[in-house]
Amino acid sequence: MPKKQVSFTRLCAVNKDIVYIGTTPDDQEMATPFTAICQYDAGEWSYETFDFPLASLTLYREPGSSQRVLYVLGEAGTAVNFHTKTREIIVDLLNAPRRKHRLGYLQSIRQVGDHLYVCGDGGQTYRRSSDGQWQALDLGFFDGPDAIMDPKSELRLMSSLTRIKENRTEENYAKLKILREENQSKTLWNLSGLSEDSIYFAGEKKTVYWFDGEKITEIPTEADRGLLSILVENEDRVWVAGRDGNFLVGNHKTGFRDLDALRGIDGWPSFNGMTMFNGRLYLSSYADPRGLFVFDGHHVEQVRSGLTPDIDDVSAVEAIDGVLWVMGRKDLLRYDGTHWERIDFPGNDPLR
């Protein structure tokens, strides 16, 4: 392993002994096209590097196969089979036409049913076919061109209007605020589903979207901030969480209601990950405050491990094979329901 301080960015758990971690060197400049995918396997570390910024990791099992393979999603539109190193172009962002759609980075990749699905900025949603080709789920859902770039758009005209002193009224500013919100990109941070005709997406515009196998529709929510994570437990119970402590439950039939479940927490967590472990819902928060949280069916409370230092910096959480994996920028922990274990990374200073 390279003897260099790194930060952990993404997590993909395979079983109780094996986990993949996306990493970047601490001295790396922003937007540098480099990622190292590190594998922890029962005490041994190995790694491979890629020439693009990492968006997401997931395991994929082809129909009829007993083996799963890691898929690596790059921000700019590339998916890589970690085993074969085969590269698949989902979207060529550098050469994509910008007159019809306002694209952006890809954010998340997951398997639902027999296929891989991807979501990202601009309302982008894609499905991988059995021959390795990627198709958009619903082009009509993609964002159109940026209205501020159109001199004839209402947003552009209102922006120009409010530059004149006598037009700077509360009514005009309120209208301008609405137009700006409507023009914001539909960033889709996360997706989850139990079947290919019922897939949910969590969005930055305080929204949840639902794909019924043919088209994508918006589902009403009581959220007041961006939604970062979504987890389908069953057909009726879908969990959604996001910025400033937003934590909701519902489905595409009922909409999503705010649970108002935070208790004894100093601040408003930004929940960016969720997983079910031993019948309880665990949530990761990367800010305000950072940490690991658990929902017991009534309240959300912060988890204390008893380790020194305790769990603080958490950006991802996954349960598999009877253990809970917890990852922070500099921390990797494993919990079997009774005991916590902190796993050191070679090159980084041990947390003690």
XYZ file of C-alpha atoms in Angstrom:
352
model
C 0.000 0.000 0.000
C 1.190 3.539 -0.653
C 2.476 5.190 2.515
C 0.388 8.301 2.058
C -2.355 9.882 4.143
C -5.711 9.370 2.449
C -9.361 10.165 3.081
C -12.199 7.688 2.636
C -14.953 8.791 0.262
C -17.175 5.783 -0.581
C -18.072 2.437 0.994
C -19.259 -0.894 -0.423
C -19.522 -3.855 1.953
C -19.247 -7.387 0.524
C -19.612 -9.519 3.663
C -18.503 -9.580 7.310
C -14.823 -9.787 6.307
C -14.558 -7.846 3.037
C -15.244 -4.208 2.251
C -14.277 -1.818 -0.556
C -13.327 1.770 0.233
C -12.968 4.636 -2.224
C -10.018 6.860 -1.259
C -8.258 10.039 -2.354
C -4.832 11.323 -1.213
C -5.068 14.202 1.246
C -2.628 16.259 -0.814
C -4.633 15.791 -4.013
C -6.118 18.944 -5.558
C -9.853 19.186 -6.082
C -11.205 17.692 -9.338
C -8.034 15.655 -9.918
C -8.956 12.641 -12.100
C -7.734 9.997 -9.651
C -9.309 7.473 -7.264
C -7.876 4.480 -5.411
C -10.294 1.655 -4.616
C -8.961 -0.203 -1.574
C -10.108 -3.653 -0.502
C -9.994 -4.847 3.093
C -10.146 -8.650 3.233
C -9.917 -10.239 6.688
C -6.977 -8.091 7.785
C -5.242 -7.677 4.417
C -5.343 -4.516 2.292
C -4.949 -4.181 -1.484
C -5.805 -1.433 -3.956
C -6.252 -0.440 -7.594
C -6.292 3.036 -9.101
C -8.592 4.730 -11.606
C -8.166 7.898 -13.635
C -11.431 9.597 -12.691
C -13.176 11.075 -9.634
C -15.371 8.516 -7.882
C -19.136 8.917 -7.555
C -20.387 5.589 -6.181
C -19.718 1.872 -5.637
C -22.093 -1.091 -5.753
C -22.144 -4.866 -6.102
C -23.777 -6.420 -9.173
C -24.916 -9.986 -9.707
C -25.754 -10.942 -13.296
C -28.887 -13.064 -13.816
C -28.013 -16.736 -13.402
C -24.660 -16.025 -11.750
C -23.714 -16.883 -8.178
C -20.916 -14.296 -8.148
C -21.118 -10.579 -7.456
C -18.757 -8.047 -8.979
C -17.942 -4.512 -7.889
C -19.035 -1.715 -10.217
C -17.260 1.630 -9.974
C -19.145 4.761 -11.073
C -17.203 7.837 -12.156
C -18.703 11.300 -11.742
C -18.352 12.193 -15.417
C -20.268 9.256 -16.874
C -18.104 6.107 -16.804
C -18.929 2.762 -15.156
C -16.178 0.167 -14.678
C -16.413 -3.547 -13.920
C -13.771 -3.851 -11.182
C -13.007 -7.493 -12.056
C -12.646 -7.239 -15.849
C -11.790 -3.490 -15.956
C -14.296 -3.147 -18.800
C -15.326 0.487 -19.197
C -18.871 1.431 -20.121
C -19.868 4.939 -21.167
C -23.163 5.939 -19.585
C -23.059 9.515 -20.846
C -20.249 11.496 -22.472
C -20.581 14.701 -20.476
C -17.789 16.487 -22.313
C -19.475 16.040 -25.676
C -23.143 15.845 -24.667
C -25.378 18.416 -26.405
C -26.418 21.168 -23.998
C -29.233 22.724 -25.986
C -31.863 20.170 -24.937
C -30.728 19.043 -21.492
C -28.752 20.481 -18.596
C -26.650 17.573 -17.385
C -24.035 17.309 -14.639
C -22.270 14.724 -12.529
C -23.572 11.236 -11.811
C -24.134 10.477 -8.121
C -25.234 6.915 -7.348
C -25.305 3.384 -8.807
C -27.393 0.475 -7.464
C -28.737 -2.876 -8.618
C -32.515 -3.229 -8.684
C -33.878 -6.506 -9.994
C -31.613 -7.812 -12.753
C -30.188 -4.442 -13.816
C -27.933 -1.635 -12.676
C -29.448 1.833 -12.315
C -27.739 5.217 -12.058
C -28.953 8.680 -11.055
C -27.369 12.111 -10.890
C -27.595 15.825 -11.601
C -30.119 17.289 -13.998
C -32.656 14.532 -13.407
C -30.385 11.989 -15.061
C -31.534 8.367 -14.650
C -30.140 5.392 -16.584
C -30.493 1.611 -16.769
C -27.866 -0.857 -17.957
C -29.051 -3.490 -20.442
C -27.741 -7.065 -20.555
C -25.335 -6.160 -23.396
C -23.642 -3.443 -21.325
C -25.368 -0.493 -22.976
C -26.952 2.262 -20.910
C -30.259 3.956 -21.738
C -32.076 6.882 -20.150
C -35.150 5.882 -18.138
C -37.200 8.982 -18.922
C -35.694 11.718 -21.106
C -38.734 13.868 -20.445
C -37.686 13.999 -16.789
C -34.223 15.400 -17.555
C -33.724 19.109 -16.850
C -34.055 21.404 -19.823
C -31.470 24.096 -20.616
C -30.512 26.617 -17.946
C -33.132 29.385 -18.125
C -30.634 32.039 -17.041
C -28.786 31.469 -20.324
C -31.903 32.246 -22.383
C -32.284 36.038 -22.868
C -36.024 35.557 -23.480
C -36.743 33.444 -20.389
C -38.880 34.811 -17.566
C -36.005 34.273 -15.127
C -33.574 36.266 -17.257
C -36.101 39.068 -17.762
C -36.958 39.256 -14.057
C -33.260 39.255 -13.131
C -32.715 42.206 -15.453
C -35.840 43.941 -14.164
C -34.729 43.869 -10.524
C -31.436 45.520 -11.381
C -33.412 48.752 -11.776
C -33.976 50.473 -8.433
C -37.687 51.223 -8.830
C -38.381 47.563 -9.655
C -36.825 46.208 -6.456
C -40.125 45.434 -4.786
C -40.967 42.590 -2.408
C -43.341 41.193 -5.024
C -40.655 41.116 -7.725
C -38.054 39.604 -5.399
C -40.536 36.913 -4.329
C -41.228 36.109 -7.969
C -37.499 36.016 -8.731
C -36.934 33.601 -5.823
C -39.611 31.232 -7.156
C -38.171 31.359 -10.675
C -34.673 30.603 -9.370
C -35.943 27.629 -7.346
C -37.822 26.284 -10.368
C -34.658 26.608 -12.456
C -32.464 24.706 -9.992
C -31.116 21.373 -11.180
C -32.978 18.213 -10.147
C -29.996 16.612 -8.436
C -30.821 12.996 -7.556
C -28.489 11.841 -4.785
C -29.656 8.305 -4.156
C -31.957 5.521 -5.378
C -33.556 2.404 -3.926
C -36.061 -0.212 -5.010
C -37.188 -3.802 -4.538
C -38.487 -4.247 -8.092
C -37.815 -2.633 -11.452
C -41.321 -1.220 -11.704
C -41.036 0.617 -8.378
C -37.808 2.593 -7.903
C -37.451 5.671 -5.693
C -35.041 8.611 -6.016
C -34.110 11.178 -3.327
C -33.607 14.717 -4.628
C -31.991 17.980 -3.570
C -35.171 19.955 -4.296
C -36.864 18.530 -1.159
C -38.441 15.906 -3.369
C -38.905 12.175 -3.843
C -39.443 10.747 -7.318
C -40.895 7.371 -8.290
C -40.282 5.290 -11.423
C -43.094 2.863 -12.275
C -41.229 1.067 -15.052
C -42.266 3.589 -17.709
C -42.075 7.145 -16.398
C -40.903 9.162 -13.390
C -43.298 11.203 -11.255
C -42.835 13.493 -8.259
C -44.233 12.302 -4.923
C -45.358 14.882 -2.310
C -43.214 15.221 0.822
C -43.149 17.300 4.000
C -39.399 17.887 3.623
C -38.041 21.405 4.011
C -34.451 20.677 2.931
C -32.645 18.557 0.367
C -33.084 14.772 0.606
C -29.860 12.757 0.371
C -30.725 9.130 1.117
C -33.593 6.714 0.514
C -34.196 3.108 1.577
C -37.096 0.900 0.532
C -37.841 -1.480 3.415
C -41.011 -2.872 1.841
C -43.787 -1.784 -0.510
C -45.482 0.360 2.138
C -42.507 1.638 4.153
C -39.905 3.763 2.388
C -37.462 5.784 4.505
C -36.068 9.131 3.330
C -33.531 11.356 5.080
C -31.530 14.462 4.305
C -30.242 17.833 5.379
C -31.043 19.574 8.674
C -32.484 16.463 10.293
C -35.127 15.753 7.672
C -36.384 12.209 8.302
C -39.527 10.943 6.593
C -41.461 7.777 5.839
C -44.100 6.925 3.254
C -44.531 5.597 -0.257
C -45.693 6.644 -3.706
C -49.357 6.164 -2.750
C -49.446 8.087 0.539
C -46.667 10.629 0.067
C -43.978 11.188 2.705
C -44.558 12.571 6.202
C -41.994 14.083 8.548
C -41.467 11.915 11.642
C -40.142 14.670 13.943
C -38.157 11.948 15.689
C -34.845 13.595 16.684
C -34.213 13.507 20.428
C -31.257 14.641 22.550
C -29.219 15.733 19.518
C -27.274 18.988 19.608
C -27.849 20.282 16.089
C -29.495 19.156 12.871
C -27.719 16.200 11.249
C -27.265 15.862 7.499
C -28.307 12.249 6.948
C -26.663 10.905 3.795
C -26.907 7.137 4.329
C -29.245 4.518 5.832
C -29.279 0.773 6.414
C -31.316 -1.795 8.371
C -29.381 -3.802 10.973
C -30.883 -6.176 13.535
C -34.338 -4.724 12.929
C -33.287 -1.106 13.502
C -32.619 1.708 11.064
C -29.114 3.216 11.238
C -28.291 6.588 9.685
C -24.972 8.270 8.892
C -24.511 12.033 9.188
C -21.549 13.906 7.758
C -22.332 17.293 9.366
C -24.044 19.265 12.164
C -23.396 16.970 14.034
C -21.419 14.215 12.387
C -21.865 10.681 13.613
C -23.880 7.478 13.572
C -27.544 7.538 14.551
C -30.216 4.894 15.135
C -34.017 4.970 14.895
C -35.692 2.633 17.386
C -39.176 3.019 15.938
C -39.917 6.143 17.965
C -36.846 8.365 18.213
C -33.546 9.029 16.435
C -30.592 9.063 18.823
C -26.820 9.242 18.414
C -24.905 5.971 18.778
C -22.044 5.704 21.270
C -19.592 2.843 20.773
C -17.454 3.125 23.898
C -14.316 3.263 21.749
C -11.660 5.946 22.231
C -12.161 8.175 20.370
C -15.860 7.506 19.954
C -17.662 7.476 16.607
C -17.630 11.002 15.252
C -16.789 11.307 11.577
C -19.334 9.213 9.622
C -20.225 9.469 5.943
C -21.486 5.965 5.074
C -23.087 2.962 6.754
C -23.940 -0.506 5.390
C -25.207 -3.721 6.974
C -24.458 -7.129 5.500
C -23.766 -10.694 6.637
C -24.589 -9.975 10.279
C -22.314 -6.937 10.731
C -22.614 -3.174 10.460
C -19.856 -1.360 8.560
C -19.381 2.333 9.410
C -17.079 4.649 7.459
C -15.865 8.176 8.093
C -13.289 10.342 6.372
C -10.529 8.731 8.457
C -12.372 5.944 10.245
C -13.560 2.411 9.459
C -15.516 0.424 12.050
C -17.275 -2.924 12.247
C -20.062 -3.846 14.669
C -21.459 -7.349 15.169
C -24.358 -6.272 17.367
C -22.301 -6.616 20.549
C -18.721 -5.500 19.953
C -17.223 -2.569 18.055
C -13.914 -2.890 16.211
C -11.874 -0.081 14.678
C -9.857 -1.097 11.604
C -6.605 0.757 10.903
C -5.647 1.813 7.404
C -1.947 1.513 6.428
C -0.448 4.940 5.832
C -2.964 6.811 7.974
C -2.310 7.692 11.589
C -4.181 5.245 13.869
C -7.153 6.707 15.744
C -6.383 6.159 19.421
